[in-house]
Tab-separated table of C-alpha atoms in Angstrom:
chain	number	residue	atom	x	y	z
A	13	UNK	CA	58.054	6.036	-29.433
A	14	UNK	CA	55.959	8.699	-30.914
A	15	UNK	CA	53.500	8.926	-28.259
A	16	UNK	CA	56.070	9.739	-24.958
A	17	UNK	CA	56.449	13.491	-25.778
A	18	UNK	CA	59.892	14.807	-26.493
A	19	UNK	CA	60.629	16.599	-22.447
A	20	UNK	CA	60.211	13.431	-20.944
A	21	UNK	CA	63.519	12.267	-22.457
A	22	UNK	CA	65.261	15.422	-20.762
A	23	UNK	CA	64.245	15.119	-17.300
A	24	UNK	CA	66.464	13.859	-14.689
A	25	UNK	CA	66.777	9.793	-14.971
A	26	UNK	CA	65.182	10.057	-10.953
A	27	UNK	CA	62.416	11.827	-12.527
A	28	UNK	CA	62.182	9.521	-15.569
A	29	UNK	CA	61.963	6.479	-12.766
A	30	UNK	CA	59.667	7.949	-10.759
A	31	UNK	CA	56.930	8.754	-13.734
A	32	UNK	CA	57.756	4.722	-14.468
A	33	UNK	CA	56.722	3.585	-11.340
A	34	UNK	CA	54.162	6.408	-10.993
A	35	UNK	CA	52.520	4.406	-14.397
A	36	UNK	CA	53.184	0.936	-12.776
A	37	UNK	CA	50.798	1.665	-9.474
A	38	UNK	CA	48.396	3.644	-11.570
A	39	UNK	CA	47.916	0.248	-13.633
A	40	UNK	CA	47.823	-1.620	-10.585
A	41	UNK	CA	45.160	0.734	-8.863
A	42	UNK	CA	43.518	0.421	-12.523
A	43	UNK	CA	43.089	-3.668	-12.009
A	44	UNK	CA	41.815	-2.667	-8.487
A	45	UNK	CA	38.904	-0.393	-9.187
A	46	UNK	CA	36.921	-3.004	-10.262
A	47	UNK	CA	36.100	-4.269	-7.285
A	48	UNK	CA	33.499	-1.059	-8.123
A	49	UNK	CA	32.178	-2.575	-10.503
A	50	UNK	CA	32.100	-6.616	-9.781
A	51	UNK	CA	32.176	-8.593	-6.889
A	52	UNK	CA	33.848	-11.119	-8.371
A	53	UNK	CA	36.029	-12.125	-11.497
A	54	UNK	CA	35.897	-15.628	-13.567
A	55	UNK	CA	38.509	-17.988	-12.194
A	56	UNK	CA	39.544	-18.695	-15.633
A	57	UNK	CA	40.025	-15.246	-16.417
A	58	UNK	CA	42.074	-14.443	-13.435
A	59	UNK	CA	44.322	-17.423	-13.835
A	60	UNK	CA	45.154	-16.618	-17.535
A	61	UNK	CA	45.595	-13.018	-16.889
A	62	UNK	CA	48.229	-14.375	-13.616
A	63	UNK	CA	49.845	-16.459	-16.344
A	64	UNK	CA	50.331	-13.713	-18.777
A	65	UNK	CA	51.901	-11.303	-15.777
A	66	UNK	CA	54.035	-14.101	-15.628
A	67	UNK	CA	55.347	-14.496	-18.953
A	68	UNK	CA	56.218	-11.118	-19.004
A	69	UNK	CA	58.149	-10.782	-16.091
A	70	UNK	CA	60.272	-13.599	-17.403
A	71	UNK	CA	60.713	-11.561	-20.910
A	72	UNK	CA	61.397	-8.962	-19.202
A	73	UNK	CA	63.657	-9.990	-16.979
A	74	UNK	CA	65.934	-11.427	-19.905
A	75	UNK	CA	65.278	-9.059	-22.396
A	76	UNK	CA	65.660	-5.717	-20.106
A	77	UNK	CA	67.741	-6.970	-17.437
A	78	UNK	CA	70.162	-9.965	-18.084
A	79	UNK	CA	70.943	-9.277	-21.561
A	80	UNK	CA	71.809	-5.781	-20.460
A	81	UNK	CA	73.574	-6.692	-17.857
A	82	UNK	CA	75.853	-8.913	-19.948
A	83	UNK	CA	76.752	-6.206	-21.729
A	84	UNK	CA	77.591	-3.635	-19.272
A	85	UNK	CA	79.721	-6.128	-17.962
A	86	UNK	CA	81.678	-6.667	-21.433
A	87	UNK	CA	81.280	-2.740	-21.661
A	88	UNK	CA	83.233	-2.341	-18.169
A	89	UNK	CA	85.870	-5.191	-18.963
A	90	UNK	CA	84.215	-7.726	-16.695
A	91	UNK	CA	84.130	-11.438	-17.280
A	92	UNK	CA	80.433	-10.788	-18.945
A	93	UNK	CA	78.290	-13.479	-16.878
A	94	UNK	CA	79.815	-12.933	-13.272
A	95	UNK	CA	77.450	-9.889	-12.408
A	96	UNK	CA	74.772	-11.823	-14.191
A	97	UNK	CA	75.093	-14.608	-12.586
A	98	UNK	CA	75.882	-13.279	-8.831
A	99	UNK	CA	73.439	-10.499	-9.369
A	100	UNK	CA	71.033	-12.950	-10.468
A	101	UNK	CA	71.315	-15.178	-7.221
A	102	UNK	CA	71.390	-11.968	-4.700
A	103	UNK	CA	68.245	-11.287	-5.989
A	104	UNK	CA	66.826	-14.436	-5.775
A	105	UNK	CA	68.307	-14.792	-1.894
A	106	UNK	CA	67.029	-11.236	-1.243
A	107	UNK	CA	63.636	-12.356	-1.402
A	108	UNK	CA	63.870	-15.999	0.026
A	109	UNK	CA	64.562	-14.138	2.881
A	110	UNK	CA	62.270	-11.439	2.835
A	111	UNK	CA	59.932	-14.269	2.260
A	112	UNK	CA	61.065	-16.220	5.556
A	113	UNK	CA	60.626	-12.945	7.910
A	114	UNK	CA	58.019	-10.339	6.026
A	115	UNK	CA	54.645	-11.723	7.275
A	116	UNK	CA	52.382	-12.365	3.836
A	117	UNK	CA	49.831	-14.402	2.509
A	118	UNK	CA	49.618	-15.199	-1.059
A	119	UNK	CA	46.315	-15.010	-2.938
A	120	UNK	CA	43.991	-18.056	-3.008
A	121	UNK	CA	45.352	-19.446	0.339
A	122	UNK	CA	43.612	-19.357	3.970
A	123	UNK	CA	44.672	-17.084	6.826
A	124	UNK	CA	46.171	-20.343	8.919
A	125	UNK	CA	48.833	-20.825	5.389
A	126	UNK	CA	50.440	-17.539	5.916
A	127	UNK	CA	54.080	-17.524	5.532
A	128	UNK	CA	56.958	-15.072	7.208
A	129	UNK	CA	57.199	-14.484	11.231
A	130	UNK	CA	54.321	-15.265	13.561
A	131	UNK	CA	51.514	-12.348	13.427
A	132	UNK	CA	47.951	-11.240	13.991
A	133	UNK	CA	47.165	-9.342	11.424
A	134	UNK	CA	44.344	-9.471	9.139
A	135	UNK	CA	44.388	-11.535	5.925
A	136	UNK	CA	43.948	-8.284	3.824
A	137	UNK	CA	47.350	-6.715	5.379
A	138	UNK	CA	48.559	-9.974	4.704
A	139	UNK	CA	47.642	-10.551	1.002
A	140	UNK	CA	48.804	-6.731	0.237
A	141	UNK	CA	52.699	-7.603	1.707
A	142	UNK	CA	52.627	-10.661	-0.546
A	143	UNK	CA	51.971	-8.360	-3.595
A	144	UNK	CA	54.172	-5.572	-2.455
A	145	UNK	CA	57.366	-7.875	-1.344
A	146	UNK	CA	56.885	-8.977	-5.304
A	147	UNK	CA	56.500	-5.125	-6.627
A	148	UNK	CA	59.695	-3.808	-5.082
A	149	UNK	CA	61.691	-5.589	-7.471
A	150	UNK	CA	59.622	-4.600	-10.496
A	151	UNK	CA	60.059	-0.952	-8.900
A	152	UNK	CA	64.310	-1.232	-8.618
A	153	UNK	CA	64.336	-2.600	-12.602
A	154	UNK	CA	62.586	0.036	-14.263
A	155	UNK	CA	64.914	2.381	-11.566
A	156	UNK	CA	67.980	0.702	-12.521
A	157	UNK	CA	67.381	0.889	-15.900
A	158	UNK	CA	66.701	4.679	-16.283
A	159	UNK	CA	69.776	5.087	-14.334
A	160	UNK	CA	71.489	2.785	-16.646
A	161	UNK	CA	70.584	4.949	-19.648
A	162	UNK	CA	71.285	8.028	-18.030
A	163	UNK	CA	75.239	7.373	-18.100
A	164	UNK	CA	74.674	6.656	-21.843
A	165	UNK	CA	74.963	4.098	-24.718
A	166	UNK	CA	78.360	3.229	-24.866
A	167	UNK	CA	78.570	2.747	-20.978
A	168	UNK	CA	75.763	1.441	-20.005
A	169	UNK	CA	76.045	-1.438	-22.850
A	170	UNK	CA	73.027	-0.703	-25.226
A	171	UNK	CA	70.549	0.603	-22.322
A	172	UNK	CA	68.443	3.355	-23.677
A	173	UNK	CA	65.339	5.543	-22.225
A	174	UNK	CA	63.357	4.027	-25.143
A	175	UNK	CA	63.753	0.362	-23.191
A	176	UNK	CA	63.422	1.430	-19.907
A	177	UNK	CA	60.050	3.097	-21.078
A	178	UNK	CA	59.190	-0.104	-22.495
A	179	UNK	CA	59.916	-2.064	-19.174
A	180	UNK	CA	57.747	0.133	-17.425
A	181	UNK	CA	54.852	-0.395	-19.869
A	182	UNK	CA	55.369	-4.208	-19.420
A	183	UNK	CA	55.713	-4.404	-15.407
A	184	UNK	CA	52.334	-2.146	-15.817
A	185	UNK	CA	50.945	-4.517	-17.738
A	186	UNK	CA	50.820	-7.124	-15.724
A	187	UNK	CA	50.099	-5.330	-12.629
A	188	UNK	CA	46.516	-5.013	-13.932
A	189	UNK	CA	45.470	-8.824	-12.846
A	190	UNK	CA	47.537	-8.084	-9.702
A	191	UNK	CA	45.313	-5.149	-8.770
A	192	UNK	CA	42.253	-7.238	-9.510
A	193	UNK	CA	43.704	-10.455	-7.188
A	194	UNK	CA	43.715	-8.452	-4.407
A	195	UNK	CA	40.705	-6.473	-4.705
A	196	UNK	CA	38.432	-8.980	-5.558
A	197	UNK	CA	38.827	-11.218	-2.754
A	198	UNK	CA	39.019	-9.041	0.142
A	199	UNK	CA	35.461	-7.435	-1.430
A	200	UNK	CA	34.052	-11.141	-1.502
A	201	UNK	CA	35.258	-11.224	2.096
A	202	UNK	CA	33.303	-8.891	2.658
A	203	UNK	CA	34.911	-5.537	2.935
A	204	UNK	CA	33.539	-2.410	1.342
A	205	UNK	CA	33.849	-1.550	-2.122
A	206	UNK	CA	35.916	1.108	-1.125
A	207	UNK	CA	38.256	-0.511	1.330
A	208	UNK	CA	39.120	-3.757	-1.102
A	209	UNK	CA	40.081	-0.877	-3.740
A	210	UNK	CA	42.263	0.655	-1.658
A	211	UNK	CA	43.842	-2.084	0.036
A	212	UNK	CA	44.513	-3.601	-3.290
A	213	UNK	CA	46.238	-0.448	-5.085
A	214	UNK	CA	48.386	-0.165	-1.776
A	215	UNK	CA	50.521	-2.802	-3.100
A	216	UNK	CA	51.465	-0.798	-5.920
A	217	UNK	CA	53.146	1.782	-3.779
A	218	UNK	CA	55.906	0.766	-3.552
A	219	UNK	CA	57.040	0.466	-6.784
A	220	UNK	CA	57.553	4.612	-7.202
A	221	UNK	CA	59.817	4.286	-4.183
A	222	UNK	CA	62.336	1.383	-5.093
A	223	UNK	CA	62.486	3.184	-8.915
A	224	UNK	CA	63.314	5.855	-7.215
A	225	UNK	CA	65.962	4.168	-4.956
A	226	UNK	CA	66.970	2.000	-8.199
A	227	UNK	CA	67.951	4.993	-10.393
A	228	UNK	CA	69.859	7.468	-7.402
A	229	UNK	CA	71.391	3.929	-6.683
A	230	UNK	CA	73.259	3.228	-9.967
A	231	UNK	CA	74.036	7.073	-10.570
A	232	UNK	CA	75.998	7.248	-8.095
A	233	UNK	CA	77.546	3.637	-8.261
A	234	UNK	CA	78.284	2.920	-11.950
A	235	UNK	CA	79.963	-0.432	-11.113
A	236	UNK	CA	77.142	-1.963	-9.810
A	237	UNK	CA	75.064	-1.475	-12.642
A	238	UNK	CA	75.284	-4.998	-14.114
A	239	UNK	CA	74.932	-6.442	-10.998
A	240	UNK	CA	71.758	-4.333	-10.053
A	241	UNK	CA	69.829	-5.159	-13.148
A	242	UNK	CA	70.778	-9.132	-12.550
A	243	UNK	CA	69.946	-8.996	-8.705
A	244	UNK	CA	65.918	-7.449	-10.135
A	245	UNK	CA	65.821	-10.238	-12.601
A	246	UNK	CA	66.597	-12.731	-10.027
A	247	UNK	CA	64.356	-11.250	-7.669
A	248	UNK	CA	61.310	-11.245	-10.053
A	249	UNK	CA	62.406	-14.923	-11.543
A	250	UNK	CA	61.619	-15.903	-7.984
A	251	UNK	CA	58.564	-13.977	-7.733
A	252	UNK	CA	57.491	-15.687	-10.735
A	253	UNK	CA	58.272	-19.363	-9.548
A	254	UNK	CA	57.785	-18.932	-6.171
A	255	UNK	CA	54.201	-16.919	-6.795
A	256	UNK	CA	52.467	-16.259	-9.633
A	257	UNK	CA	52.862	-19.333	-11.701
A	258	UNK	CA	51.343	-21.613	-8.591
A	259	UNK	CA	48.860	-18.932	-8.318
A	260	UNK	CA	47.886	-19.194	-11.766
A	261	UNK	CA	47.129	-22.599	-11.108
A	262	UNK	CA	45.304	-23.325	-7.887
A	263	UNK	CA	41.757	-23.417	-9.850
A	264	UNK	CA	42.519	-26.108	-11.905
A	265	UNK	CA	43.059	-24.266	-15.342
A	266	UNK	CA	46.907	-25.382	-15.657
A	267	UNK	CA	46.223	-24.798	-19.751
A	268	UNK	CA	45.358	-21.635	-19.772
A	269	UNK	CA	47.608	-20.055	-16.969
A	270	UNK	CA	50.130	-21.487	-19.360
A	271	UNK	CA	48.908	-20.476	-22.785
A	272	UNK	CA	48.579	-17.192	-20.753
A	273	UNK	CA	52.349	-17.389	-19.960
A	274	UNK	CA	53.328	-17.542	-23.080
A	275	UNK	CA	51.667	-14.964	-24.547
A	276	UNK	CA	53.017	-12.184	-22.205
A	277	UNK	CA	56.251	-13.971	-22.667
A	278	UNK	CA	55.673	-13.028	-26.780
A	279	UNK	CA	54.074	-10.084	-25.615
A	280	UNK	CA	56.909	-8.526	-23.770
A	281	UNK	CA	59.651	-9.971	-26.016
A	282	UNK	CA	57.941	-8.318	-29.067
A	283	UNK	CA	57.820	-4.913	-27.093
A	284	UNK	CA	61.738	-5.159	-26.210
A	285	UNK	CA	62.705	-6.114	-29.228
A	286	UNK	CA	60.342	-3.492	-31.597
A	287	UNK	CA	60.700	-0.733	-29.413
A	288	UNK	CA	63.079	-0.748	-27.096
């Protein structure tokens, strides 16, 4: 990838995770700022650009995640699907229940439909925990995956800088419409320019963190590596099912959010496979 400059591959896999998920909330705050310039985005736009973010995080997580996990199981001398497959379901779990106790609201839906514990706090805190209960597990793959290629090729079953790079670039990706759901509503709402912005690249902090956590994680525990990069794909698969695709398609534009699927789902796929 002639355009990542040459030092980046020497830094410290923490380092490496932490510039990934630096990118990831800069793309989200990206999507965001528009709010300076709109008030408000076509549906049909929005719901195609939801779809896409979709397809990608479902490429991505089989691509950069289960397929590499299969392998560092194999690598290791594992049965190669049990840490797919138990990673895979942790994940999922993880957030079912993060889903039943984090208070959140997911975009498109009134105040009175907000899920998690009991609470009064406004919508906009509300719609910015939805979007950041979904970013942590983008965050922990493109961690898990430097860390992964920090122990090296023949370890680590095929996991490289190169793809870890490329996972960040597609979790960015479709963190752009993210940035935009949030912003756009909360302005229409009636909040400031200026608060919607912020409010809607907030969700995006997290992902530095967890890449963070992600990479220090699987350093120091090389056996859970297949595992971890299963338990992030199950975690986003739910995301994706549980989120974005009925997101995509509370307007009425089922077609497109799908078309819109998959093309990130190409989209990503093409990226793995080319360059990572």
């Amino acid at each position: 990838m002639d355009f990542i400059p040459n030092w980046f591959f020497e830094l410290n896999p923490v380092v490496q995770a932490l510039c990934g998920g630096l990118f990831t909330w800069g793309v989200t705050s990206l999507g965001a700022s528009f709010v300076f310039f709109t008030k408000s985005v076509n549906h049909k736009l929005l719901d195609g650009m939801m779809g896409f973010a979709a397809g990608v995080m479902i490429a991505a997580s089989v691509w950069s995640l289960i397929i590499p996990s299969i392998d560092m199981a194999e690598a290791q001398g594992i049965i190669s699907w049990i840490p797919a497959a138990i990673g895979f379901l942790l994940g999922g779990l993880f957030l079912r229940i993060c889903d039943q106790y984090v208070p959140h609201l997911h975009i498109g839906l009134p105040r009175d439909e907000a899920e998690g514990v009991e609470t009064k706090w406004k919508r906009a805190t509300l719609l910015v925990l939805a979007i950041t209960l979904h970013n942590i597990p983008e965050g922990l793959a493109i961690g898990v995956l430097f860390g992964a290629a920090s122990i090296g090729l023949d370890v680590a079953g095929g996991a490289t800088v190169t793809a870890a790079i490329v996972l960040a670039i597609g979790i960015g990706i479709q963190n752009f419409p993210e940035g935009m759901a949030i912003s756009m509503p909360l302005r229409r709402d009636g909040l400031s320019r200026w608060k919607s912005f912020n409010y809607g690249q907030l969700s995006g902090v997290v992902e530095p963190v967890s890449a963070v956590i992600g990479a220090a994680a699987v350093i120091f525990i090389q056996p859970i590596l297949p595992y971890a990069l299963a338990f992030a794909a199950g975690a986003m698969i739910y995301v994706v099912i549980e989120e974005l695709i009925p997101e995509s398609q509370l307007h009425g534009n089922t077609d497109l959010a799908t078309l819109g699927a998959m093309g990130g789902f190409v989209v990503m796929m093409v990226l793995d496979v080319a360059l990572g």
